[in-house]
Tab-separated table of C-alpha atoms and ligand atoms in Angstrom:
chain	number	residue	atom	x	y	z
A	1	UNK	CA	38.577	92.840	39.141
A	2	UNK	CA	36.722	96.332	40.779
A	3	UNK	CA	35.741	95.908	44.133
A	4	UNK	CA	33.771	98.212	46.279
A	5	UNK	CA	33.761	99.423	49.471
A	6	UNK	CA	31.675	102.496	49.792
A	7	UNK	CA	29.249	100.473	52.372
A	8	UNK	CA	31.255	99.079	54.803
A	9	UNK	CA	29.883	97.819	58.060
A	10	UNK	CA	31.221	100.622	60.039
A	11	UNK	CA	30.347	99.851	63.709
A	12	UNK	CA	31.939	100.798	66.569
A	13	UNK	CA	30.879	99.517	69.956
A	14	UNK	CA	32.641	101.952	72.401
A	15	UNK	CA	33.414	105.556	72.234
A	16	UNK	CA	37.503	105.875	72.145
A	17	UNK	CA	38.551	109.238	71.321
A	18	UNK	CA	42.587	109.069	72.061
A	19	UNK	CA	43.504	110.349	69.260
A	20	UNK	CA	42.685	111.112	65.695
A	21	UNK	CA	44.553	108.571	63.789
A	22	UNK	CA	44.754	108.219	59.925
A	23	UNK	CA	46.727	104.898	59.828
A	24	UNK	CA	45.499	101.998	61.874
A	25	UNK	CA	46.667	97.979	62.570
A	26	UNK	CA	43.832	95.859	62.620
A	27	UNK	CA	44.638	93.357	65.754
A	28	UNK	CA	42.291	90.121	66.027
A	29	UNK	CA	43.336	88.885	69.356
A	30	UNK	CA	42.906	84.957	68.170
A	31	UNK	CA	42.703	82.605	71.570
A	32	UNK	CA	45.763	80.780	69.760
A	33	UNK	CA	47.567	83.256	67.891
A	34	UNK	CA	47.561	87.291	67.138
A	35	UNK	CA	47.009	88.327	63.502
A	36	UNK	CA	48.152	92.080	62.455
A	37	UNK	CA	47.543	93.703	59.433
A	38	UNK	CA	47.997	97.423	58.036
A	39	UNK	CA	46.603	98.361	55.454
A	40	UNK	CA	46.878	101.394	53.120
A	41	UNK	CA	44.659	103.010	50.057
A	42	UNK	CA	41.092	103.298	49.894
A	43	UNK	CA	38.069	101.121	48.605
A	44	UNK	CA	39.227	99.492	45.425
A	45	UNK	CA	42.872	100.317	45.972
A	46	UNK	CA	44.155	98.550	49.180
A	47	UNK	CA	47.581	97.567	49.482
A	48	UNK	CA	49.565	95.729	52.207
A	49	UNK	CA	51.865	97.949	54.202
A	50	UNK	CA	52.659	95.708	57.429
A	51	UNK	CA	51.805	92.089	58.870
A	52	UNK	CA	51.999	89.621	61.974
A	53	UNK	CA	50.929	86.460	62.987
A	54	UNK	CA	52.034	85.672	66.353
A	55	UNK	CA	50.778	82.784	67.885
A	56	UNK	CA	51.198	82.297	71.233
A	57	UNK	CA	53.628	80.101	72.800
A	58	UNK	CA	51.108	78.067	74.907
A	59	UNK	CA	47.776	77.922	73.411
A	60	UNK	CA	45.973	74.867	74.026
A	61	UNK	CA	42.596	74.038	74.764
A	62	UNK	CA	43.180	73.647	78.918
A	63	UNK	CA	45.043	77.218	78.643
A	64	UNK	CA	42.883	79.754	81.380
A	65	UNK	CA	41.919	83.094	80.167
A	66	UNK	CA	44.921	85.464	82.673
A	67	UNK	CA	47.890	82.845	81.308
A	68	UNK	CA	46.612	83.763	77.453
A	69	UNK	CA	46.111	87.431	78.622
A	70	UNK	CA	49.849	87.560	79.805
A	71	UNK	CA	51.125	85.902	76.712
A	72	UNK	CA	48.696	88.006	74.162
A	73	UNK	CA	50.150	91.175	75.685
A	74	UNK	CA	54.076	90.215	75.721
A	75	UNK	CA	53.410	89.187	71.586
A	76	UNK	CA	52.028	92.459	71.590
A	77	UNK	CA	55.157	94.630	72.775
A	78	UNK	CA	57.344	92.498	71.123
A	79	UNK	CA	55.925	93.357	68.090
A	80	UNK	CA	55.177	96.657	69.018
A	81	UNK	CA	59.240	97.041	69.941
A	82	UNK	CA	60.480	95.749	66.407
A	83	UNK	CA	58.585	98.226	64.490
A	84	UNK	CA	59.734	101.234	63.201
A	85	UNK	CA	59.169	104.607	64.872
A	86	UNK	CA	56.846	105.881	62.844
A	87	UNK	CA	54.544	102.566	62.569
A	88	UNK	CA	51.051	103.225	63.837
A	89	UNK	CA	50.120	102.685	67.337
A	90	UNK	CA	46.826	103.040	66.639
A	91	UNK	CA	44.521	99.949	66.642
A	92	UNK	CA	41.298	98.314	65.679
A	93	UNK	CA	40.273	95.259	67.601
A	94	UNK	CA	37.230	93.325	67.888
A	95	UNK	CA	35.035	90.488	69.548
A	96	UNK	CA	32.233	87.661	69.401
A	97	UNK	CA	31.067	84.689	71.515
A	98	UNK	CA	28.344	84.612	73.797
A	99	UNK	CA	29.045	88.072	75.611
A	100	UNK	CA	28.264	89.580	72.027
A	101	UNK	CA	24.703	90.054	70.888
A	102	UNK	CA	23.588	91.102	67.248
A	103	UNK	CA	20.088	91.619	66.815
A	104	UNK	CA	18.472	93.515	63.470
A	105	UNK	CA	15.879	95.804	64.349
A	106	UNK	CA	13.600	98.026	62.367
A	107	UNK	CA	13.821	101.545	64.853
A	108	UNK	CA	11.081	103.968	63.828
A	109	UNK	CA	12.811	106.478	61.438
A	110	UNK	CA	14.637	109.289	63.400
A	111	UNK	CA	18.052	111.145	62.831
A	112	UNK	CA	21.458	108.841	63.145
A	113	UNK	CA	22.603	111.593	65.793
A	114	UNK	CA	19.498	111.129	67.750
A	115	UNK	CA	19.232	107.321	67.847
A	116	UNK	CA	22.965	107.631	69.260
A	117	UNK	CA	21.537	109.699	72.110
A	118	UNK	CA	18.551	107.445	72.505
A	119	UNK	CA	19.923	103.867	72.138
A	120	UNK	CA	20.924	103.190	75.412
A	121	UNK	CA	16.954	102.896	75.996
A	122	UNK	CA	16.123	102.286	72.389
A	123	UNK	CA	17.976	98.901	72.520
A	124	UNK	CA	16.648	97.686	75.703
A	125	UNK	CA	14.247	94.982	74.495
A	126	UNK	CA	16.065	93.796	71.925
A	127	UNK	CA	19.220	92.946	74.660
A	128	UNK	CA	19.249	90.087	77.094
A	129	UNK	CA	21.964	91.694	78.880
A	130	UNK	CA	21.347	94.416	81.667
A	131	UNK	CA	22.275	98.014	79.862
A	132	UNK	CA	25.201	99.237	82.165
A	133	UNK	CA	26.880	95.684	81.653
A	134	UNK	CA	27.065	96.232	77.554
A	135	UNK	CA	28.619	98.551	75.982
A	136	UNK	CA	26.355	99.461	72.272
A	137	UNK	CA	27.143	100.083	68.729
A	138	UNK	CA	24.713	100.265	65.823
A	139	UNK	CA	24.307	100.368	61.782
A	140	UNK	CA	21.697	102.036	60.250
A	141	UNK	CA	21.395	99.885	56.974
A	142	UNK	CA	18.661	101.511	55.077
A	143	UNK	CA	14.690	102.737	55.088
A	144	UNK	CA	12.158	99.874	55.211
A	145	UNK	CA	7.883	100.300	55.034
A	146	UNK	CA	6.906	97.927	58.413
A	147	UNK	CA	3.251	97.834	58.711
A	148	UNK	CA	2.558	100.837	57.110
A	149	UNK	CA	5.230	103.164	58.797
A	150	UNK	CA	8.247	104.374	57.592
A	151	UNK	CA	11.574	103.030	59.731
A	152	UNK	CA	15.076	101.910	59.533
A	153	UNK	CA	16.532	98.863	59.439
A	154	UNK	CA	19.674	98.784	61.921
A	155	UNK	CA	21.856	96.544	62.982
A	156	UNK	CA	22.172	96.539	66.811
A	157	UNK	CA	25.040	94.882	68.845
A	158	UNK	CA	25.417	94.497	71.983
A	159	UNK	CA	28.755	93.671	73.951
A	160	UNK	CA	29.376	92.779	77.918
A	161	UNK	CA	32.231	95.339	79.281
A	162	UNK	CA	34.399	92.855	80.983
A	163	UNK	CA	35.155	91.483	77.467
A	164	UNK	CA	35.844	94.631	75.786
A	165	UNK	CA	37.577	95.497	79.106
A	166	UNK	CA	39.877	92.687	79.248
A	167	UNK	CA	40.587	93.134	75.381
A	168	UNK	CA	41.442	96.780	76.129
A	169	UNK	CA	43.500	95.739	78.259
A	170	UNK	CA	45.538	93.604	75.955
A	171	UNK	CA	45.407	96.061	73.421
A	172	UNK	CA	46.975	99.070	75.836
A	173	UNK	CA	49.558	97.146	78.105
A	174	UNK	CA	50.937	95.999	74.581
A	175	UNK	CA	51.609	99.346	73.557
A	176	UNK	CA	48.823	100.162	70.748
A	177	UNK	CA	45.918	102.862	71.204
A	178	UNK	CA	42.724	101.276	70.710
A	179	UNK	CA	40.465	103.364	68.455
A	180	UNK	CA	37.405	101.385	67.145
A	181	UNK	CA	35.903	98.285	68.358
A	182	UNK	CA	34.165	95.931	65.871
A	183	UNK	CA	32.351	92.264	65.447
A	184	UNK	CA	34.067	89.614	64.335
A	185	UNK	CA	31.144	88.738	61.895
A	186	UNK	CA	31.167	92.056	60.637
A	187	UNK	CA	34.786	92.036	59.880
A	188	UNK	CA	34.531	89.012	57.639
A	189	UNK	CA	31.503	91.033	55.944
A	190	UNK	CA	34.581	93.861	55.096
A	191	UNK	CA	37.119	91.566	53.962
A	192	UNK	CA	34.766	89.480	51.641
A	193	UNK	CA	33.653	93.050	50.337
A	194	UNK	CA	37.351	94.631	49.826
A	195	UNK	CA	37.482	91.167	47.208
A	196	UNK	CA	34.048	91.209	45.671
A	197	UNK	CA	33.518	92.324	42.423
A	198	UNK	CA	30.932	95.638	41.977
A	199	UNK	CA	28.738	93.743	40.468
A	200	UNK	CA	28.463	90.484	41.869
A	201	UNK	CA	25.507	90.322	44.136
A	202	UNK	CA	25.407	86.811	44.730
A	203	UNK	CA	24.928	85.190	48.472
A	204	UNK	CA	27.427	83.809	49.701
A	205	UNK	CA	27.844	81.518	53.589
A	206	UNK	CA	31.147	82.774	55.260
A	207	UNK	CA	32.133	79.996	58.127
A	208	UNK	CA	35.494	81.351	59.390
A	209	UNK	CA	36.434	78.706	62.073
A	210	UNK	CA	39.123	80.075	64.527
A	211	UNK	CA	40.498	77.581	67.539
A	212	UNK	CA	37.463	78.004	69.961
A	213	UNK	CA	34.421	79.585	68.282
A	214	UNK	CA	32.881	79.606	64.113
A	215	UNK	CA	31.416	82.463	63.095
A	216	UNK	CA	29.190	82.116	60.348
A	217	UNK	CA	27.259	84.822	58.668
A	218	UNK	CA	25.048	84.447	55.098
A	219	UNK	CA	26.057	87.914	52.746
A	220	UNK	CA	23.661	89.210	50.370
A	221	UNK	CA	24.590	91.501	47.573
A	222	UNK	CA	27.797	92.246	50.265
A	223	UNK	CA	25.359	92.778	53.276
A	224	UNK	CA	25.002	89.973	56.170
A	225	UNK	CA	21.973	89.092	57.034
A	226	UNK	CA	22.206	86.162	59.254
A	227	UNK	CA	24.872	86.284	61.737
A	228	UNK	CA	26.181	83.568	64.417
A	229	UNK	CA	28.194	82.262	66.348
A	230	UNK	CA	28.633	78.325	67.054
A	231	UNK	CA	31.314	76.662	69.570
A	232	UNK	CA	32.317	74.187	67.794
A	233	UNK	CA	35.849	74.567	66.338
A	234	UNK	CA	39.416	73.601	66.085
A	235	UNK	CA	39.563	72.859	69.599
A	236	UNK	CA	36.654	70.687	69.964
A	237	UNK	CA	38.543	68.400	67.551
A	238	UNK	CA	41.639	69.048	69.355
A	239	UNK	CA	39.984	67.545	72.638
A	240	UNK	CA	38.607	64.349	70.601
A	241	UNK	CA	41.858	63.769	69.263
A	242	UNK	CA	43.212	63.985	73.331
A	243	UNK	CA	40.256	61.510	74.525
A	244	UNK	CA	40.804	59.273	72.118
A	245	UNK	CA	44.351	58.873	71.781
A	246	UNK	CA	45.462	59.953	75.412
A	247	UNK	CA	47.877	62.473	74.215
A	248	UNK	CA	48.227	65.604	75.057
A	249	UNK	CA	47.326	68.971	73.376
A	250	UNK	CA	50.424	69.228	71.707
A	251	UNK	CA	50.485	66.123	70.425
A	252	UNK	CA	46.756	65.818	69.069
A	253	UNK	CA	47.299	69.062	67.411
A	254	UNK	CA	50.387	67.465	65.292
A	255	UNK	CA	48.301	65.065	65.006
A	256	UNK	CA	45.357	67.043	63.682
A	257	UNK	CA	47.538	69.223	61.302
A	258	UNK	CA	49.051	65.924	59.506
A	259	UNK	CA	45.655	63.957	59.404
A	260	UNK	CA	42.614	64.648	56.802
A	261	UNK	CA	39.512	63.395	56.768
A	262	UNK	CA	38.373	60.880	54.567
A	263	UNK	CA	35.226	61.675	52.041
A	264	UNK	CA	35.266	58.985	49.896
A	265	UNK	CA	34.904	55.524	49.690
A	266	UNK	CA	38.039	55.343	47.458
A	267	UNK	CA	40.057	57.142	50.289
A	268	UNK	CA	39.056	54.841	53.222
A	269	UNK	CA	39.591	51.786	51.262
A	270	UNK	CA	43.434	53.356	50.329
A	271	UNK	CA	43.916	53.594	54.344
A	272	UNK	CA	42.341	50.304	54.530
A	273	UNK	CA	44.516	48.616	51.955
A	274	UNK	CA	47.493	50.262	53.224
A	275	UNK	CA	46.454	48.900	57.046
A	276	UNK	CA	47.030	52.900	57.590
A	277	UNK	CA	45.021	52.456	61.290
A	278	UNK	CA	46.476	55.931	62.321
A	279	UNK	CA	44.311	57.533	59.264
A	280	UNK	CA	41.518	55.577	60.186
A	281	UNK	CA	41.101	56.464	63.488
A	282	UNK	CA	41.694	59.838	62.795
A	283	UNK	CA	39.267	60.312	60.195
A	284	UNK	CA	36.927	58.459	62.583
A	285	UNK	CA	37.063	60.653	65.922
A	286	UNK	CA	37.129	63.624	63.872
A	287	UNK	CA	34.221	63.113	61.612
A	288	UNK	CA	31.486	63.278	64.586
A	289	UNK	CA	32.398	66.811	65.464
A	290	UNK	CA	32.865	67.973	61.751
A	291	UNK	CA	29.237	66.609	61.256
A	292	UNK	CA	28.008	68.994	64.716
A	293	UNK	CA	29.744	71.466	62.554
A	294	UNK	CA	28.394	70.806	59.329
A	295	UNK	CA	24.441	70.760	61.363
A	296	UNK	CA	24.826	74.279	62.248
A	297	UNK	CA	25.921	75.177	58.752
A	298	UNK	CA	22.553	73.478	57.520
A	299	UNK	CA	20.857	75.322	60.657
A	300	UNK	CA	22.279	78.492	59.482
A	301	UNK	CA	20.965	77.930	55.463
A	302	UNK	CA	17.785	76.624	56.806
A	303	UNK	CA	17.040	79.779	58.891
A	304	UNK	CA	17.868	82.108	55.840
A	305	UNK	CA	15.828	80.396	53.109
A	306	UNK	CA	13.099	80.130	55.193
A	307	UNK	CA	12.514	83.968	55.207
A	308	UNK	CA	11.766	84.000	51.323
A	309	UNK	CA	10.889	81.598	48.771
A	310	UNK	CA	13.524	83.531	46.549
A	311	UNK	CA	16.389	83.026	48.763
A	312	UNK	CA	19.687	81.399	47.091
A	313	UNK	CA	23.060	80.885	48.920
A	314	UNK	CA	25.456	80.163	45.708
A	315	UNK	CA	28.518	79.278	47.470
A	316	UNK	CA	30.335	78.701	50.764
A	317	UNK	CA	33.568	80.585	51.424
A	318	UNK	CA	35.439	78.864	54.645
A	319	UNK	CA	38.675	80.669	56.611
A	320	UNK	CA	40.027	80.437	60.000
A	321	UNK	CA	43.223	78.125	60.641
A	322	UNK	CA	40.159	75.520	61.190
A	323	UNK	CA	39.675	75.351	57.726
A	324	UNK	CA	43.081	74.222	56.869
A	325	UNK	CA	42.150	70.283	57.679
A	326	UNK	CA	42.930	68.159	54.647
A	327	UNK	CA	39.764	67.705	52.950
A	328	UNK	CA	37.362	69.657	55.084
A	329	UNK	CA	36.380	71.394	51.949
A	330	UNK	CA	35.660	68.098	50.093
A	331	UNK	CA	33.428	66.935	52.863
A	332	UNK	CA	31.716	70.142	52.864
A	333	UNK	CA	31.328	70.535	49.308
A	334	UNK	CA	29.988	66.547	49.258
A	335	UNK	CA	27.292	67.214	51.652
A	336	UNK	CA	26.047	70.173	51.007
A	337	UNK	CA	25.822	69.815	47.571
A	338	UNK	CA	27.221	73.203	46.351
A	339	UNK	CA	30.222	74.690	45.598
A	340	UNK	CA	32.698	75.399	48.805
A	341	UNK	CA	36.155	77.511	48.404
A	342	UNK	CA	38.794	78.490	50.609
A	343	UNK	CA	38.391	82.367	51.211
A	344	UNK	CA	41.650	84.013	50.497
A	345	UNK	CA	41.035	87.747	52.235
A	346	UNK	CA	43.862	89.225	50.479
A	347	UNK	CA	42.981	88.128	47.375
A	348	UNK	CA	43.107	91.386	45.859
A	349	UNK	CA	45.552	93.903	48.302
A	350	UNK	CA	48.314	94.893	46.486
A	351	UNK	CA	51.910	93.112	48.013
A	352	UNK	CA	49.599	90.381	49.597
A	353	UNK	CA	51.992	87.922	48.102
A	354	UNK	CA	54.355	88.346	51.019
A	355	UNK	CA	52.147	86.580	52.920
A	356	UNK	CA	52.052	82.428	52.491
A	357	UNK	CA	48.787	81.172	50.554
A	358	UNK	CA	48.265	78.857	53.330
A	359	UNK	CA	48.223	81.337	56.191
A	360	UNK	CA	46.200	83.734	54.011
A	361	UNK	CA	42.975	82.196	55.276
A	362	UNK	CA	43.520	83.110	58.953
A	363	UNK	CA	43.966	86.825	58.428
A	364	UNK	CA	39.990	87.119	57.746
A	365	UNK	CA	39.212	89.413	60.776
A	366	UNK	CA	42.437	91.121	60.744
A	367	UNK	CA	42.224	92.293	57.237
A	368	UNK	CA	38.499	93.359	57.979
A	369	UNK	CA	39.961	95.843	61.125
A	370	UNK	CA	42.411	96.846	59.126
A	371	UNK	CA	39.837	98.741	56.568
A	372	UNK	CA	38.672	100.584	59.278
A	373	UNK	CA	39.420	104.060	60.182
A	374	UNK	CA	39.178	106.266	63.678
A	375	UNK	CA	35.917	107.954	63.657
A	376	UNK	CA	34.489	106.319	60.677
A	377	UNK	CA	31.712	105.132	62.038
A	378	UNK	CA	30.559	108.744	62.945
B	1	ATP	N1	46.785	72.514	59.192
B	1	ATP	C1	45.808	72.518	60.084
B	1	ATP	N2	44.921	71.510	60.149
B	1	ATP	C2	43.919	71.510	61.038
B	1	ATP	N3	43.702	72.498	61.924
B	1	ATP	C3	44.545	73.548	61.905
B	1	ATP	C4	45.638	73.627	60.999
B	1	ATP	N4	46.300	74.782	61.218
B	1	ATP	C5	45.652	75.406	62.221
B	1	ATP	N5	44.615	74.673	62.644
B	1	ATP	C6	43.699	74.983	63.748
B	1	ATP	O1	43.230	76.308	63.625
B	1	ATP	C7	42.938	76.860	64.914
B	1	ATP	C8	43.577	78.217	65.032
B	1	ATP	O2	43.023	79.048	64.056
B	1	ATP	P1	42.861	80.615	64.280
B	1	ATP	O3	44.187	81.247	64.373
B	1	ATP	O4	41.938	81.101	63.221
B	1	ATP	O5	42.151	80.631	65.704
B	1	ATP	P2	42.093	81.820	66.767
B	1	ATP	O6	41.759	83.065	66.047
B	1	ATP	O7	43.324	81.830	67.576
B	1	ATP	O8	40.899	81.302	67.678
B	1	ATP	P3	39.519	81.977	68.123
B	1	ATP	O9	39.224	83.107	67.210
B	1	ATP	O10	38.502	80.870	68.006
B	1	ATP	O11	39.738	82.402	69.510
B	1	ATP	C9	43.494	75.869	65.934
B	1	ATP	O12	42.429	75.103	66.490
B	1	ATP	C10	44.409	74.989	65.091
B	1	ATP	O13	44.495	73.668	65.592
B	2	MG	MG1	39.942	83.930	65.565
């Protein structure tokens, strides 16, 4: 199968000019665990060079921010120690969550050089943020006619500077360079294009569901158009599973990973028959936040086919280790009535197989960095 990849999303929300670097490790800094990928080749013809996932040794929910900092940065030079001399040091990181705004905005048509000159003032009504706080990228994505006037659609983002800061930080007392800074949503929009086929321009809803946020963005024809972010993910399940059982973190996520939800009537009369109360209950606490979940989704569609009567999502593509619950899939597929798939990211980089089909779905983000390049955004 072709794939393209002569449009990527190529924003870059900080100028860092260290060093030009051909080679670079893409580096999502997961809340629970660190996912690396290099990758080498070009649109089309990606293969895997080099891959991590370290998660860290104390990650649950009640974990503060410094005590996941520490941890984040010792995976880092660990990893950064075992690698051969001539592995990159270069490095692509990004971010989302509430101290990340994306906003699409149709800028009068001007020169890419001199909206980067302008957008500090440009951007100011579009950001609910105070302008020295954030740091700004943009995306010009094409020409548009708005009331008569020529302009540009462009994706603007916004992020605050203590998060790139403290992800810099990471990133640098680990031992890597960081050269481009990107949006978690917009990553996902990479790696689902590095695996589409040229000429498939269906829509598709990506909901990659990491440990404490979901980012969910709607692609059309490989382009987002709706992007969000929702806080409900593996950990909110994690602290049901605590509440109601009185365990702790450790325990409800063993828990977690060896229960599934049950969709059918078939399934919860099996657990019934069997007087399986530990399947029960499980499927029980866990199916109100999967439904909170599963709202948003249906928020998300909602807000997308309301802006044109010829607007079709055609499938749902889920990642992030959230995704991994038994049967989540089912449920999702049952209720929304339309097809829903595990996203496999590496589904076609060469020497991918090196990596197990069940971890596959986590490396989302981190294959997305990893198709970036220093000063590609320019
Ligand atoms: N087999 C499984 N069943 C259910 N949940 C799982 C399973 N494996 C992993 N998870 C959950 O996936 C989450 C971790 O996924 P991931 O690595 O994508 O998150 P993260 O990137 O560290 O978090 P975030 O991006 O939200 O900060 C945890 O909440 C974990 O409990
Ligand atoms: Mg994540």
């Amino acid at each position: 199968m072709a794939s393209i990849g002569d449009k990527f999303k190529k924003i870059n929300i900080s100028k860092l000019r260290f060093f030009k670097a051909k080679d670079l490790l893409g580096v999502d800094l997961g809340s629970t665990a660190i996912k690396i990928i290099q990758l080498k080749g070009s649109p089309g013809r990606w293969s895997l060079v080099r891959w991590a996932y370290l998660p860290l040794p104390n990650a649950g929910p009640d974990v503060g921010a410094p005590e996941r900092k520490t941890q984040a940065v010792n995976l880092l030079k660990e990893f950064v120690i075992k690698q051969k001399k001539n592995a990159p040091k270069a490095a692509s990181f990004s971010v989302s969550g509430n101290s990340v705004i994306v906003r699409y905005v149709k800028f009068p048509k001007m020169a890419k050089d001199d909206l980067a000159k302008t957008i500090q003032f440009e951007a100011e009504p579009y950001i609910p943020f105070s302008i020295p706080e954030v740091n700004i990228g943009f995306h010009i994505i094409g020409d548009v006619v708005d009331e008569g006037q020529k302009k540009m659609e462009t994706i603007l983002v916004a992020a605050k500077k203590d998060l790139i800061g403290n992800r810099l930080d990471i990133i640098k007392q680990g031992g890597l360079s960081p050269v481009v800074i990107d949006v978690d949503a917009f990553c996902i929009e990479n790696a689902y294009d590095i695996n589409r086929a040229a000429n498939m321009q269906d829509t598709v809803l990506m909901v990659h569901i990491g440990a404490s946020v979901t980012t969910m963005s709607i692609i059309e024809g490989g382009v987002s158009k709706v992007v969000r972010d929702v806080f409900i993910a593996g950990n909110t399940l994690t602290k049901a599973i605590q509440r109601n059982f009185q365990c702790d973190a450790k325990q409800a996520e063993e828990k977690k990973a060896n229960a599934a939800l049950l969709v059918t009537p078939e399934e919860r009369e099996k657990a019934m028959a069997e007087e399986n109360k530990e399947a029960l209950q499980m499927s029980t606490v866990m199916l109100p936040v999967v439904k909170d979940l599963l709202s948003e989704t249906h928020r998300s569609l909602d807000f997308y086919l309301s802006q044109g009567t010829d607007r079709q999502v055609t499938r749902i593509l889920l990642s992030g280790g959230a995704c991994r619950l038994k049967n989540l899939v089912n449920y999702f597929a049952q209720e929304l009535h339309m097809p829903v798939e595990i996203f496999d990211p590496l589904a076609h980089v060469e020497g991918a197989k090196a990596i197990p089909q069940d971890l596959r779905p986590l490396f989302s983000i981190a294959v997305g960095l990893a198709t970036r390049r220093d000063g590609d955004s320019e």
